Tab-separated table of C-alpha atoms and ligand atoms in Angstrom:
chain	number	residue	atom	x	y	z
A	30	UNK	CA	-37.914	30.355	-40.851
A	31	UNK	CA	-39.882	31.508	-37.402
A	32	UNK	CA	-41.823	28.879	-36.261
A	33	UNK	CA	-45.096	29.919	-36.951
A	34	UNK	CA	-47.023	31.418	-34.361
A	35	UNK	CA	-50.709	32.018	-36.091
A	36	UNK	CA	-52.530	30.063	-38.455
A	37	UNK	CA	-54.513	30.879	-41.278
A	38	UNK	CA	-54.916	27.928	-42.924
A	39	UNK	CA	-57.994	26.584	-44.643
A	40	UNK	CA	-57.850	23.398	-43.584
A	41	UNK	CA	-56.263	21.183	-42.006
A	42	UNK	CA	-56.567	23.836	-39.915
A	43	UNK	CA	-55.620	25.727	-36.315
A	44	UNK	CA	-56.697	23.247	-33.257
A	45	UNK	CA	-57.243	24.390	-29.695
A	46	UNK	CA	-53.515	24.033	-27.698
A	47	UNK	CA	-55.534	22.163	-25.022
A	48	UNK	CA	-56.544	19.534	-28.357
A	49	UNK	CA	-53.221	19.056	-28.680
A	50	UNK	CA	-51.709	18.929	-25.490
A	51	UNK	CA	-54.569	16.617	-24.799
A	52	UNK	CA	-52.917	14.182	-26.731
A	53	UNK	CA	-49.409	14.620	-26.510
A	54	UNK	CA	-50.082	13.924	-23.217
A	55	UNK	CA	-52.474	11.023	-24.101
A	56	UNK	CA	-50.835	10.017	-26.632
A	57	UNK	CA	-48.501	7.132	-25.697
A	58	UNK	CA	-50.366	5.674	-23.040
A	59	UNK	CA	-54.438	5.537	-23.665
A	60	UNK	CA	-56.600	6.038	-20.287
A	61	UNK	CA	-53.797	3.508	-18.389
A	62	UNK	CA	-54.370	1.145	-21.173
A	63	UNK	CA	-50.676	0.365	-21.265
A	64	UNK	CA	-51.013	1.071	-25.259
A	65	UNK	CA	-51.603	4.349	-27.540
A	66	UNK	CA	-54.590	5.083	-29.013
A	67	UNK	CA	-52.633	4.267	-32.185
A	68	UNK	CA	-52.602	0.819	-31.887
A	69	UNK	CA	-55.304	-0.589	-30.471
A	70	UNK	CA	-58.287	-2.390	-31.635
A	71	UNK	CA	-61.006	-0.629	-33.182
A	72	UNK	CA	-63.545	-3.593	-31.062
A	73	UNK	CA	-62.193	-3.288	-27.666
A	74	UNK	CA	-63.771	-1.227	-25.162
A	75	UNK	CA	-61.750	1.348	-24.741
A	76	UNK	CA	-62.277	2.796	-28.212
A	77	UNK	CA	-65.513	1.877	-28.464
A	78	UNK	CA	-66.297	4.258	-25.026
A	79	UNK	CA	-64.344	6.919	-27.419
A	80	UNK	CA	-66.012	6.321	-30.384
A	81	UNK	CA	-69.821	6.557	-28.147
A	82	UNK	CA	-68.409	10.116	-26.266
A	83	UNK	CA	-67.448	11.327	-29.549
A	84	UNK	CA	-71.193	10.611	-31.440
A	85	UNK	CA	-72.480	11.259	-27.638
A	86	UNK	CA	-70.866	15.139	-27.589
A	87	UNK	CA	-71.725	15.753	-30.942
A	88	UNK	CA	-75.320	15.207	-30.464
A	89	UNK	CA	-75.131	17.825	-26.898
A	90	UNK	CA	-73.426	20.246	-29.235
A	91	UNK	CA	-75.727	20.065	-32.320
A	92	UNK	CA	-79.170	19.671	-30.250
A	93	UNK	CA	-79.842	16.578	-32.772
A	94	UNK	CA	-81.905	14.384	-31.690
A	95	UNK	CA	-82.053	10.600	-31.895
A	96	UNK	CA	-84.446	10.449	-34.812
A	97	UNK	CA	-80.747	11.599	-37.193
A	98	UNK	CA	-78.046	9.253	-36.936
A	99	UNK	CA	-74.555	10.985	-36.926
A	100	UNK	CA	-71.916	8.500	-38.923
A	101	UNK	CA	-67.785	8.325	-39.218
A	102	UNK	CA	-67.309	7.790	-42.905
A	103	UNK	CA	-64.022	7.910	-44.720
A	104	UNK	CA	-62.850	9.875	-48.160
A	105	UNK	CA	-63.791	13.501	-47.120
A	106	UNK	CA	-66.375	15.621	-48.142
A	107	UNK	CA	-65.665	15.347	-52.037
A	108	UNK	CA	-65.996	11.659	-51.495
A	109	UNK	CA	-70.043	12.862	-50.836
A	110	UNK	CA	-70.564	14.166	-53.291
A	111	UNK	CA	-71.119	11.099	-54.957
A	112	UNK	CA	-72.652	9.606	-52.006
A	113	UNK	CA	-75.243	11.715	-51.907
A	114	UNK	CA	-76.921	11.464	-55.493
A	115	UNK	CA	-75.760	7.576	-55.466
A	116	UNK	CA	-78.325	6.921	-51.883
A	117	UNK	CA	-80.772	9.743	-53.046
A	118	UNK	CA	-81.690	10.725	-56.388
A	119	UNK	CA	-83.637	7.211	-58.263
A	120	UNK	CA	-84.021	7.349	-62.269
A	121	UNK	CA	-87.239	9.404	-62.576
A	122	UNK	CA	-86.502	12.411	-60.086
A	123	UNK	CA	-84.431	15.395	-60.269
A	124	UNK	CA	-82.397	17.107	-57.775
A	125	UNK	CA	-81.597	20.457	-56.982
A	126	UNK	CA	-78.801	22.081	-56.892
A	127	UNK	CA	-77.332	25.801	-55.328
A	128	UNK	CA	-74.448	26.782	-57.092
A	129	UNK	CA	-71.962	29.204	-55.089
A	130	UNK	CA	-67.889	28.159	-55.501
A	131	UNK	CA	-66.308	25.524	-56.610
A	132	UNK	CA	-67.118	22.697	-54.499
A	133	UNK	CA	-70.810	22.805	-55.435
A	134	UNK	CA	-69.468	23.085	-59.355
A	135	UNK	CA	-68.107	19.926	-58.612
A	136	UNK	CA	-70.928	18.352	-56.611
A	137	UNK	CA	-73.738	19.126	-59.294
A	138	UNK	CA	-70.839	17.318	-61.291
A	139	UNK	CA	-71.013	14.515	-59.355
A	140	UNK	CA	-74.576	14.727	-59.296
A	141	UNK	CA	-74.500	14.790	-63.203
A	142	UNK	CA	-72.748	11.450	-62.992
A	143	UNK	CA	-75.691	9.406	-60.993
A	144	UNK	CA	-79.442	11.053	-62.379
A	145	UNK	CA	-80.927	14.185	-63.753
A	146	UNK	CA	-79.207	17.035	-60.995
A	147	UNK	CA	-80.105	20.372	-61.804
A	148	UNK	CA	-78.450	23.778	-61.499
A	149	UNK	CA	-81.533	25.856	-60.107
A	150	UNK	CA	-79.106	28.632	-59.099
A	151	UNK	CA	-75.526	30.611	-59.525
A	152	UNK	CA	-73.567	33.385	-59.708
A	153	UNK	CA	-70.456	31.977	-61.359
A	154	UNK	CA	-71.421	35.275	-63.541
A	155	UNK	CA	-70.276	37.095	-60.608
A	156	UNK	CA	-67.546	35.015	-60.005
A	157	UNK	CA	-69.521	33.572	-57.035
A	158	UNK	CA	-69.560	37.266	-54.719
A	159	UNK	CA	-72.527	36.106	-53.484
A	160	UNK	CA	-75.367	32.971	-52.642
A	161	UNK	CA	-79.633	34.071	-52.715
A	162	UNK	CA	-81.340	35.621	-51.315
A	163	UNK	CA	-84.056	33.826	-48.532
A	164	UNK	CA	-86.478	33.176	-51.309
A	165	UNK	CA	-84.493	33.676	-54.201
A	166	UNK	CA	-84.964	30.209	-55.097
A	167	UNK	CA	-88.106	28.479	-55.591
A	168	UNK	CA	-87.802	25.056	-55.507
A	169	UNK	CA	-89.831	22.036	-57.794
A	170	UNK	CA	-91.355	20.112	-55.239
A	171	UNK	CA	-91.297	16.528	-56.731
A	172	UNK	CA	-87.238	17.123	-56.427
A	173	UNK	CA	-85.084	14.383	-54.713
A	174	UNK	CA	-83.503	17.252	-52.640
A	175	UNK	CA	-82.117	20.653	-52.695
A	176	UNK	CA	-78.237	20.482	-52.287
A	177	UNK	CA	-76.699	23.182	-51.369
A	178	UNK	CA	-73.315	24.534	-49.602
A	179	UNK	CA	-73.828	26.486	-46.487
A	180	UNK	CA	-69.914	28.149	-46.295
A	181	UNK	CA	-67.947	28.491	-49.790
A	182	UNK	CA	-64.207	28.084	-47.876
A	183	UNK	CA	-62.937	29.317	-51.388
A	184	UNK	CA	-64.362	32.675	-52.262
A	185	UNK	CA	-65.672	33.137	-48.933
A	186	UNK	CA	-69.132	33.482	-48.630
A	187	UNK	CA	-71.915	31.988	-46.432
A	188	UNK	CA	-75.233	31.701	-46.229
A	189	UNK	CA	-76.579	33.648	-43.368
A	190	UNK	CA	-80.153	31.937	-43.163
A	191	UNK	CA	-81.047	28.195	-44.129
A	192	UNK	CA	-82.555	28.058	-47.810
A	193	UNK	CA	-86.211	27.307	-47.696
A	194	UNK	CA	-86.975	23.912	-50.062
A	195	UNK	CA	-90.602	24.007	-48.817
A	196	UNK	CA	-91.290	19.686	-48.025
A	197	UNK	CA	-87.798	19.265	-50.068
A	198	UNK	CA	-85.673	17.474	-48.349
A	199	UNK	CA	-82.470	19.905	-47.662
A	200	UNK	CA	-79.061	18.421	-48.011
A	201	UNK	CA	-75.880	20.482	-47.309
A	202	UNK	CA	-72.255	20.251	-47.542
A	203	UNK	CA	-71.116	21.977	-44.433
A	204	UNK	CA	-67.537	21.629	-43.659
A	205	UNK	CA	-66.414	24.110	-43.707
A	206	UNK	CA	-69.055	25.476	-40.805
A	207	UNK	CA	-70.437	22.740	-38.840
A	208	UNK	CA	-70.046	23.629	-35.405
A	209	UNK	CA	-68.740	27.015	-36.424
A	210	UNK	CA	-72.667	28.512	-34.788
A	211	UNK	CA	-75.753	26.796	-33.707
A	212	UNK	CA	-77.294	25.144	-36.467
A	213	UNK	CA	-81.491	24.437	-37.327
A	214	UNK	CA	-81.156	21.045	-37.643
A	215	UNK	CA	-84.640	20.192	-38.204
A	216	UNK	CA	-84.398	21.536	-41.267
A	217	UNK	CA	-82.336	19.205	-43.124
A	218	UNK	CA	-82.848	15.838	-44.093
A	219	UNK	CA	-78.929	15.077	-44.834
A	220	UNK	CA	-75.914	17.299	-43.518
A	221	UNK	CA	-72.342	16.778	-44.009
A	222	UNK	CA	-68.822	17.343	-43.381
A	223	UNK	CA	-65.525	16.694	-43.727
A	224	UNK	CA	-63.672	17.177	-39.655
A	225	UNK	CA	-60.189	19.275	-40.930
A	226	UNK	CA	-61.977	22.744	-40.509
A	227	UNK	CA	-63.594	23.281	-37.048
A	228	UNK	CA	-64.136	19.805	-35.752
A	229	UNK	CA	-60.198	17.991	-35.896
A	230	UNK	CA	-58.246	16.672	-38.524
A	231	UNK	CA	-58.795	15.436	-41.984
A	232	UNK	CA	-59.376	11.160	-41.814
A	233	UNK	CA	-63.625	10.847	-40.609
A	234	UNK	CA	-66.467	13.020	-42.677
A	235	UNK	CA	-69.463	13.243	-39.876
A	236	UNK	CA	-72.710	12.796	-41.968
A	237	UNK	CA	-76.079	13.571	-40.286
A	238	UNK	CA	-78.823	11.852	-41.944
A	239	UNK	CA	-82.928	12.154	-40.848
A	240	UNK	CA	-83.465	8.238	-39.574
A	241	UNK	CA	-86.827	8.688	-42.203
A	242	UNK	CA	-84.813	9.279	-45.129
A	243	UNK	CA	-82.632	6.406	-44.595
A	244	UNK	CA	-85.450	3.857	-46.123
A	245	UNK	CA	-84.889	5.473	-49.396
A	246	UNK	CA	-82.148	4.726	-49.716
A	247	UNK	CA	-81.223	3.915	-53.164
A	248	UNK	CA	-78.166	0.297	-51.217
A	249	UNK	CA	-75.978	-0.661	-54.235
A	250	UNK	CA	-72.811	0.621	-52.834
A	251	UNK	CA	-69.885	-0.399	-51.030
A	252	UNK	CA	-70.811	-1.215	-48.242
A	253	UNK	CA	-68.568	1.665	-45.545
A	254	UNK	CA	-69.807	3.802	-47.859
A	255	UNK	CA	-73.859	2.795	-47.483
A	256	UNK	CA	-75.654	5.568	-45.102
A	257	UNK	CA	-77.964	2.451	-43.839
A	258	UNK	CA	-75.578	-0.268	-43.034
A	259	UNK	CA	-73.218	2.439	-41.596
A	260	UNK	CA	-75.893	3.928	-40.028
A	261	UNK	CA	-77.549	0.109	-38.202
A	262	UNK	CA	-73.284	-1.064	-37.061
A	263	UNK	CA	-73.064	2.163	-35.281
A	264	UNK	CA	-69.961	3.464	-38.094
A	265	UNK	CA	-68.190	0.459	-37.562
A	266	UNK	CA	-68.747	-2.219	-39.738
A	267	UNK	CA	-65.437	-2.182	-40.843
A	268	UNK	CA	-62.297	-0.341	-38.992
A	269	UNK	CA	-63.255	3.588	-39.191
A	270	UNK	CA	-60.122	6.253	-38.515
A	271	UNK	CA	-60.548	6.064	-34.958
A	272	UNK	CA	-57.280	8.751	-34.811
A	273	UNK	CA	-59.594	11.162	-36.020
A	274	UNK	CA	-62.352	10.402	-34.475
A	275	UNK	CA	-60.934	10.479	-31.026
A	276	UNK	CA	-59.233	13.514	-31.318
A	277	UNK	CA	-62.923	15.573	-32.864
A	278	UNK	CA	-64.406	13.696	-29.677
A	279	UNK	CA	-62.011	16.276	-27.770
A	280	UNK	CA	-62.441	18.722	-29.979
A	281	UNK	CA	-66.834	18.381	-28.925
A	282	UNK	CA	-65.824	17.993	-25.588
A	283	UNK	CA	-63.620	21.218	-25.678
A	284	UNK	CA	-66.506	23.356	-27.046
A	285	UNK	CA	-69.042	22.279	-24.433
A	286	UNK	CA	-67.154	22.905	-21.554
A	287	UNK	CA	-66.204	26.915	-23.256
A	288	UNK	CA	-70.775	27.422	-23.746
A	289	UNK	CA	-70.957	25.429	-26.631
A	290	UNK	CA	-71.892	26.625	-29.853
A	291	UNK	CA	-73.990	29.980	-28.905
A	292	UNK	CA	-70.381	30.722	-27.490
A	293	UNK	CA	-68.381	29.802	-30.102
A	294	UNK	CA	-70.130	32.151	-32.755
A	295	UNK	CA	-70.258	35.138	-30.773
A	296	UNK	CA	-66.579	34.873	-31.267
A	297	UNK	CA	-66.767	33.634	-34.424
A	298	UNK	CA	-68.172	36.986	-35.168
A	299	UNK	CA	-66.313	38.803	-33.325
A	300	UNK	CA	-63.441	37.681	-34.766
A	301	UNK	CA	-64.592	38.168	-38.560
A	302	UNK	CA	-65.967	42.003	-37.789
A	303	UNK	CA	-62.550	42.888	-36.679
A	304	UNK	CA	-60.983	41.431	-40.228
A	305	UNK	CA	-63.784	42.535	-41.993
A	306	UNK	CA	-63.369	46.574	-40.502
A	307	UNK	CA	-59.835	46.383	-41.278
A	308	UNK	CA	-60.628	46.003	-45.130
A	309	UNK	CA	-63.294	48.858	-44.314
A	310	UNK	CA	-60.960	51.483	-43.029
A	311	UNK	CA	-57.954	50.420	-45.409
A	312	UNK	CA	-59.445	52.925	-47.647
A	313	UNK	CA	-59.568	50.642	-50.452
A	314	UNK	CA	-56.510	49.102	-50.008
A	315	UNK	CA	-57.984	45.251	-49.556
A	316	UNK	CA	-61.015	44.817	-51.231
A	317	UNK	CA	-63.336	41.953	-49.849
A	318	UNK	CA	-64.393	39.332	-52.794
A	319	UNK	CA	-67.316	38.835	-51.183
A	320	UNK	CA	-71.167	41.051	-51.572
A	321	UNK	CA	-70.819	42.136	-47.795
A	322	UNK	CA	-74.269	41.397	-46.451
A	323	UNK	CA	-72.841	37.631	-48.286
A	324	UNK	CA	-69.457	37.849	-46.340
A	325	UNK	CA	-67.901	34.739	-44.306
A	326	UNK	CA	-67.671	34.387	-41.074
A	327	UNK	CA	-64.376	31.216	-41.585
A	328	UNK	CA	-63.265	32.681	-44.442
A	329	UNK	CA	-62.087	36.316	-45.379
A	330	UNK	CA	-61.142	37.073	-48.835
A	331	UNK	CA	-59.559	39.967	-50.237
A	332	UNK	CA	-57.219	41.840	-52.557
A	333	UNK	CA	-54.905	44.250	-52.689
A	334	UNK	CA	-54.022	46.512	-55.613
A	335	UNK	CA	-51.937	44.356	-57.628
A	336	UNK	CA	-49.950	41.054	-58.055
A	337	UNK	CA	-47.233	42.215	-56.737
A	338	UNK	CA	-48.303	43.536	-53.314
A	339	UNK	CA	-50.517	40.129	-53.206
A	340	UNK	CA	-47.245	38.474	-53.632
A	341	UNK	CA	-45.821	40.961	-50.696
A	342	UNK	CA	-47.800	40.833	-48.338
A	343	UNK	CA	-47.758	36.927	-48.694
A	344	UNK	CA	-44.241	36.820	-47.653
A	345	UNK	CA	-43.502	39.276	-45.462
A	346	UNK	CA	-46.689	37.704	-43.807
A	347	UNK	CA	-45.346	34.882	-43.512
A	348	UNK	CA	-42.380	36.390	-42.314
A	349	UNK	CA	-44.094	37.943	-39.965
A	350	UNK	CA	-45.425	34.519	-38.816
A	351	UNK	CA	-48.292	34.815	-40.348
A	352	UNK	CA	-49.212	30.879	-41.793
A	353	UNK	CA	-51.742	29.583	-44.502
A	354	UNK	CA	-52.915	32.936	-46.226
A	355	UNK	CA	-52.441	32.243	-50.020
A	356	UNK	CA	-55.993	32.112	-51.928
A	357	UNK	CA	-57.451	29.312	-54.142
A	358	UNK	CA	-54.914	28.368	-55.997
A	359	UNK	CA	-57.968	28.710	-58.252
A	360	UNK	CA	-58.372	32.214	-56.870
A	361	UNK	CA	-55.149	34.064	-55.989
A	362	UNK	CA	-55.641	36.603	-54.168
A	363	UNK	CA	-55.415	36.882	-49.705
A	364	UNK	CA	-57.621	33.991	-47.421
A	365	UNK	CA	-57.379	34.376	-44.094
A	366	UNK	CA	-59.621	30.949	-42.417
A	367	UNK	CA	-60.184	31.979	-39.079
A	368	UNK	CA	-62.568	28.800	-37.571
A	369	UNK	CA	-63.137	27.825	-34.167
A	370	UNK	CA	-59.244	27.322	-33.549
A	371	UNK	CA	-58.058	30.442	-34.560
A	372	UNK	CA	-58.535	33.194	-30.945
A	373	UNK	CA	-59.000	36.585	-31.081
A	374	UNK	CA	-55.721	37.377	-30.225
A	375	UNK	CA	-54.217	35.895	-33.792
A	376	UNK	CA	-56.965	37.578	-35.544
A	377	UNK	CA	-55.400	41.142	-34.033
A	378	UNK	CA	-52.317	40.752	-34.889
A	379	UNK	CA	-53.329	40.112	-38.396
A	380	UNK	CA	-55.112	42.904	-38.069
A	381	UNK	CA	-52.024	45.291	-36.884
A	382	UNK	CA	-50.068	43.245	-39.836
A	383	UNK	CA	-51.394	44.497	-42.224
A	384	UNK	CA	-51.761	48.555	-41.399
A	385	UNK	CA	-48.450	47.894	-40.759
A	386	UNK	CA	-48.086	46.632	-44.188
A	387	UNK	CA	-50.309	49.493	-46.021
A	388	UNK	CA	-48.510	52.061	-44.394
A	389	UNK	CA	-45.111	50.624	-45.681
A	390	UNK	CA	-46.155	49.861	-49.795
A	391	UNK	CA	-50.154	52.281	-50.128
A	392	UNK	CA	-48.997	53.066	-53.761
B	64	LIG	N1	-66.590	21.047	-49.613
B	64	LIG	C1	-65.766	22.047	-48.656
B	64	LIG	C2	-66.631	23.516	-48.648
B	64	LIG	C3	-64.785	22.472	-48.865
B	64	LIG	O1	-64.199	23.380	-47.869
B	64	LIG	C4	-63.931	20.709	-48.923
B	64	LIG	C5	-62.478	20.988	-48.305
B	64	LIG	N2	-61.968	22.357	-48.088
B	64	LIG	C6	-64.140	20.022	-49.362
B	64	LIG	C7	-65.610	20.144	-50.522
B	64	LIG	C8	-63.776	18.937	-49.599
B	64	LIG	O2	-63.226	17.666	-48.061
B	64	LIG	P1	-62.196	16.826	-48.878
B	64	LIG	O3	-61.243	17.545	-48.942
B	64	LIG	O4	-62.580	16.820	-47.278
B	64	LIG	O5	-63.038	15.911	-49.620
């Protein structure tokens, strides 16, 4: 088996190589402390600096003012599916959900466990091939919040604009596109993202919450899952996932040093355009799954003429050093995830591989 040269995994996913090299350099003796960051108390001043720098750098990257709390939580984004309604959906109110794929379906299902969670829009009937157009959804002003998923990792669709929720707090699962483009943070009441796509490694979930919303949170939660308690303790209520937070801090610093979110967005747009152009110029051999105006810049999903050809494509791709190209097990097909850590060179190599494969196998 060849070593993996080009990593298109959906998450955990490719990290910027300089970040991995820095982790390696610092692993045995962190900043002259005589021990690894993996071995250090989370109450140590050295770790506290790492923790606070990660928060500060995220704030700078996102242009996130102090009126939002940034929390580092455990349990992955899937835990937030429950925590959002547990905190923000009181009895007698309802919450609105846009259902644009499996992950938002799961968020809705979790919402229904805890209260009156309602589907207000869904593209299930067409295989989740699109998200709503601006203005297509009307949200009842009495809703406790509107929940949506900004990038649908499995089907490969993405909101290009933030939906209009009026005065209703907007809650967003940004697991697969936070830090991939600039963000109009002021539009949101709460957003969450697990780190293992664009932010770093698995183990930490970032929750950003507008502080006035904290006052409205119901709090019968276990303390480490309680937004207000976590905000009050700077996410140091108990032992945080120190290594994941350290790596997140390195990724944030790396992005800041490379032009911040506008620069990364330009690169992501270019990478996605390269791959979508390859689909379009294939004469129908590679068929994109998402409607063109709703395509994701993060996860490019497509099919080949037959399941046999798809299996051959994946096997030949793996042989040629392309990892992680299989579609999610619920839908099959091909998916190339183009997160921030994936280089333009890798995408160009994939496009060339696709052209060669088509040349060889066009039926
Ligand atoms: N939401 C989205 C959009 C995702 O892509 C994923 C994971 N792929 C999840 C939620 C679940 O994340 P986790 O595994 O961190 O719970």
